[in-house]
Amino acid sequence: MPRPIEAIVHQPALAHNIACARARAPDAQVFAVVKANAYGHGIERVFDALRAADGFALLDLDEAQRVRDLGWRGPILLLEGCFETRDLELCSRLKLWHAVHHEQQVDWLAMHKTHEPHRVFLKLNSGMNRLGFTPSAFRGAWTRLNALPQVDEISLMTHFSDADGPRGIAHQTAVFKEATADLPGERSLSNSAAILRHSQDPAVRADWVRSGIMTYGSAPDFPEHDIAHWGLKPTMTLRAKVLAVQQLREGDSVGYGSSFVAQRAMRIGTVACGYADGYPRHAPHGTPVLVGGQRSTTIGRVSMDMLAVDLTDLPAEGIGSEVTLWGQGPQGAVLPIDEVARAAGTIGYELMCALARRVPVHVETLG
């Protein structure tokens, strides 16, 4: 039989979460963000569940081609735009919308020969200081684009740096409002954190929102709020089985480096999951897991192919028991990926994207 570990992608949860984004921003159209191979879930695995979105947003042309190959004929937005002149040829062929965030991208458009003008999203650096034109350069870029026959429609966008925290978005929405005053075109401001936390703010009401991490069942402002607070559902489960059981005496150690030493008699299970499967090696002793749907913790150091869990207070569990590393467990139990990520000193995004290719992935389909 195959090694007893698998990941499950839950299409019903994906559809639920994208519906939550639409409900939070009822006056806007919704981009489902599927960058990084749909945050590690696989574009082909999530596509059917996200067809209710109004468009897809991603980074690279290969992923755009895959979405088109799946039959999508609606909008696809390249969030980082083109990386060189010839990318515009594929944008024309695939009918892609693309961000414009620096002068060279405007130059490439000016040299591009096309029969069909492009839809571009002119990006403002409103304070993130990552991509985008500064406020002082923004109108000049808009004027250049507006004069090009290669450009059909100019939309306006920015990205929030602190929508998930106490600083909030007011400092950036003020910049955006001033820089875009009286300019025509559709607007796109809100990422997942802004959709969830600031959708009632008139300053963020726009034509398009970009539903990213919330689509995949992670709370952008965890631990202040968890997914239950926002009504989201886990979309990826990583689960494995117990391979062996060991009885520890006081003073016995577990795993490499003997980093864990039992302070009492214990019963532990060895699980078929390690850092080569995408589980974080730096997850410390005490990281939460579910065993048979019941809460427990890891024990000792994570190895390449195995980790240990505490079975001391779970006498009914043993070899063959199901261990949920994150996601949806038995009997309706849930272990949010955010909890595991926090214990490991990272964020849920990283764990999703780190799922290893050797882990078999199954899909819970709609209906």
Tab-separated table of N, CA and C in Angstrom, residues 61 82 84-93 98 105 107-112 114 118:
chain	number	residue	atom	x	y	z
A	61	LEU	N	2.709	33.809	-16.700
A	61	LEU	CA	2.003	33.491	-17.939
A	61	LEU	C	1.662	32.011	-18.056
A	82	CYS	N	3.850	42.510	-16.977
A	82	CYS	CA	4.799	41.836	-17.861
A	82	CYS	C	6.222	42.016	-17.352
A	84	GLU	N	8.943	41.316	-19.581
A	84	GLU	CA	9.736	41.724	-20.728
A	84	GLU	C	8.799	41.987	-21.896
A	85	THR	N	9.327	42.578	-22.963
A	85	THR	CA	8.505	43.029	-24.081
A	85	THR	C	7.667	41.915	-24.685
A	86	ARG	N	8.280	40.750	-24.898
A	86	ARG	CA	7.566	39.693	-25.610
A	86	ARG	C	6.400	39.118	-24.812
A	87	ASP	N	6.351	39.375	-23.507
A	87	ASP	CA	5.201	38.919	-22.719
A	87	ASP	C	3.900	39.530	-23.238
A	88	LEU	N	3.995	40.717	-23.818
A	88	LEU	CA	2.792	41.380	-24.322
A	88	LEU	C	2.143	40.603	-25.461
A	89	GLU	N	2.939	39.841	-26.207
A	89	GLU	CA	2.377	39.035	-27.287
A	89	GLU	C	1.443	37.976	-26.728
A	90	LEU	N	1.873	37.341	-25.632
A	90	LEU	CA	1.019	36.326	-25.019
A	90	LEU	C	-0.182	36.974	-24.336
A	91	CYS	N	0.008	38.162	-23.773
A	91	CYS	CA	-1.139	38.882	-23.208
A	91	CYS	C	-2.190	39.124	-24.282
A	92	SER	N	-1.743	39.480	-25.475
A	92	SER	CA	-2.681	39.690	-26.572
A	92	SER	C	-3.373	38.383	-26.951
A	93	ARG	N	-2.590	37.321	-27.071
A	93	ARG	CA	-3.166	36.048	-27.520
A	93	ARG	C	-4.132	35.476	-26.495
A	98	HIS	N	-3.333	43.268	-17.436
A	98	HIS	CA	-2.056	43.222	-16.732
A	98	HIS	C	-1.764	44.543	-16.029
A	105	GLN	N	7.427	49.308	-18.372
A	105	GLN	CA	6.252	48.607	-18.879
A	105	GLN	C	5.435	49.494	-19.821
A	107	ASP	N	6.851	51.793	-21.707
A	107	ASP	CA	7.676	51.806	-22.910
A	107	ASP	C	7.422	50.568	-23.763
A	108	TRP	N	7.330	49.417	-23.119
A	108	TRP	CA	7.083	48.182	-23.869
A	108	TRP	C	5.749	48.248	-24.606
A	109	LEU	N	4.731	48.770	-23.930
A	109	LEU	CA	3.436	48.908	-24.581
A	109	LEU	C	3.516	49.839	-25.785
A	110	ALA	N	4.256	50.911	-25.644
A	110	ALA	CA	4.380	51.872	-26.732
A	110	ALA	C	5.031	51.249	-27.966
A	111	MET	N	5.889	50.244	-27.772
A	111	MET	CA	6.557	49.579	-28.894
A	111	MET	C	5.794	48.363	-29.406
A	112	HIS	N	4.779	47.947	-28.671
A	112	HIS	CA	4.077	46.702	-28.970
A	112	HIS	C	3.134	46.875	-30.161
A	114	THR	N	-0.088	45.474	-31.902
A	114	THR	CA	-1.241	44.647	-31.593
A	114	THR	C	-2.462	45.162	-32.320
A	118	HIS	N	-4.961	46.796	-25.144
A	118	HIS	CA	-4.871	46.081	-23.879
A	118	HIS	C	-5.666	46.783	-22.781
